[in-house]
CSV table of C-alpha atoms in Angstrom, one decimal:
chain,number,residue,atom,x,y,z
A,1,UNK,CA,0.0,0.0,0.0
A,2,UNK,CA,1.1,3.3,-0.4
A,3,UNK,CA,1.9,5.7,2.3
A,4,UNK,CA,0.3,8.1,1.0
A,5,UNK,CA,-2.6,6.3,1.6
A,6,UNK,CA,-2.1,4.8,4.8
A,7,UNK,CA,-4.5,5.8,7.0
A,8,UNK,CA,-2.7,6.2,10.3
A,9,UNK,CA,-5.7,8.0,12.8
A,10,UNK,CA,-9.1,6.3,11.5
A,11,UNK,CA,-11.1,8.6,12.9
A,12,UNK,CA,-10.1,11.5,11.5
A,13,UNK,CA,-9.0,10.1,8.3
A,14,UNK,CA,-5.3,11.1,8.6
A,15,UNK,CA,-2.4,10.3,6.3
A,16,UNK,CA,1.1,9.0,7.3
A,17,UNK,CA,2.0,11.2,4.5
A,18,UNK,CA,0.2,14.3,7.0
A,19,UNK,CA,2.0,13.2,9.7
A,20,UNK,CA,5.5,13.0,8.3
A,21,UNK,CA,4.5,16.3,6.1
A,22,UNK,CA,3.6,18.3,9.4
A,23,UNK,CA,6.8,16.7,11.7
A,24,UNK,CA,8.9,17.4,8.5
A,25,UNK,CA,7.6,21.4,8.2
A,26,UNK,CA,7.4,22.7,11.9
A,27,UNK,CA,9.7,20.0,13.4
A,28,UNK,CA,7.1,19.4,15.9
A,29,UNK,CA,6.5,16.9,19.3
A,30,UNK,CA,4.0,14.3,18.9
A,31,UNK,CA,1.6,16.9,20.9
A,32,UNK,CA,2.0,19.5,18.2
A,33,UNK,CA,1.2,17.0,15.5
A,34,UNK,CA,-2.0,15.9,17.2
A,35,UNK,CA,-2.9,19.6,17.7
A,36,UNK,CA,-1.8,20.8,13.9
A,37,UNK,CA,-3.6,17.7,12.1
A,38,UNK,CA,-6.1,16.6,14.7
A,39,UNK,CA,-4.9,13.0,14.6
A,40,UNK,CA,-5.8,11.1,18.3
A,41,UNK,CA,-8.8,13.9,18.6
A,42,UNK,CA,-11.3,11.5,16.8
A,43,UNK,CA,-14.0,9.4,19.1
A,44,UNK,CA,-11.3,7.3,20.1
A,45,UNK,CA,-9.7,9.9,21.8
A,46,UNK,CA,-6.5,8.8,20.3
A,47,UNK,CA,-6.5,5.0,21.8
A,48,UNK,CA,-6.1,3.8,18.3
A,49,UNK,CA,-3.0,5.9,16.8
A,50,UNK,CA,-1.5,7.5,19.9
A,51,UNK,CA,1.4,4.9,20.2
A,52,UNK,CA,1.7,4.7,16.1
A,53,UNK,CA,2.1,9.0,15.9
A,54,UNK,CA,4.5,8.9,19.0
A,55,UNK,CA,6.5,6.4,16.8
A,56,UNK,CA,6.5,7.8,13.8
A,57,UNK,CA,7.5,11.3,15.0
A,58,UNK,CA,10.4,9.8,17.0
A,59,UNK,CA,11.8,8.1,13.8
A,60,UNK,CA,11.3,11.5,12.0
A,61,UNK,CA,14.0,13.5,14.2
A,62,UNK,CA,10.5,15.1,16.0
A,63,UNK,CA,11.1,17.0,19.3
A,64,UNK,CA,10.9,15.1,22.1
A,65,UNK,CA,8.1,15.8,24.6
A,66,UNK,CA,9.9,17.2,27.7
A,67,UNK,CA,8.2,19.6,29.6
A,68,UNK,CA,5.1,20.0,27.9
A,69,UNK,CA,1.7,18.9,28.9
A,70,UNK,CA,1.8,15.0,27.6
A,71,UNK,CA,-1.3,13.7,25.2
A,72,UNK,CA,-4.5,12.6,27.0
A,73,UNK,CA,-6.9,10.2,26.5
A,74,UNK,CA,-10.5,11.1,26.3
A,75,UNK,CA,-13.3,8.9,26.7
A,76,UNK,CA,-16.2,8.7,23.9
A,77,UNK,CA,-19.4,11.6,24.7
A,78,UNK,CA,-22.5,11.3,23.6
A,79,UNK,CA,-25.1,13.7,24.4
A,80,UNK,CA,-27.8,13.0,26.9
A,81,UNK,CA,-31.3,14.3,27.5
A,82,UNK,CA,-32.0,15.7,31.0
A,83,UNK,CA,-34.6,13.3,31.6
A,84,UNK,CA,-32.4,10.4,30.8
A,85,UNK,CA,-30.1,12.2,33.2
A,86,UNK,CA,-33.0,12.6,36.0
A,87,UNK,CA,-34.1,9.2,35.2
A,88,UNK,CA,-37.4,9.8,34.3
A,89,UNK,CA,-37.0,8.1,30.4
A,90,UNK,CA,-34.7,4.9,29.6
């Protein structure tokens, strides 16, 4: 398959070729990639690419995180009614 192609964060729908593109322009951590691209901000909250993005940055010659706040996870919202919240519907 061709890099270009491969699909690195599902959810967002974004490239290896972004990734390396965005690390290879601004020189950036693995934060700064997630923040400039959006890759690991998806519904997974990053669970799926998080490892695979902290990779591929470190092969690139990215920055290395060091004092700057670390990536998080986030679990999956979905909105709620109030009266499923109240407990008056199910």
């Amino acid at each position: 398959m061709d890099e270009n192609q491969t699909v690195i964060c599902r959810c967002e729908e974004i490239t290896l070729k972004e990734i390396k593109e965005t690390v290879e322009r601004f020189q950036c951590s693995a934060r700064e990639v997630k923040l400039r691209t959006r890759a690991g901000m998806g519904p997974c909250g990053g669970r799926t690419c998080r490892c695979t993005i902290d990779r591929i940055v470190e092969q690139l010659g990215g920055r290395p995180i060091s004092n700057e706040v670390s990536l998080s996870y986030r679990p999956p919202v979905r909105p709620v009614t109030f009266g499923v919240l109240g407990g008056e519907l199910k």
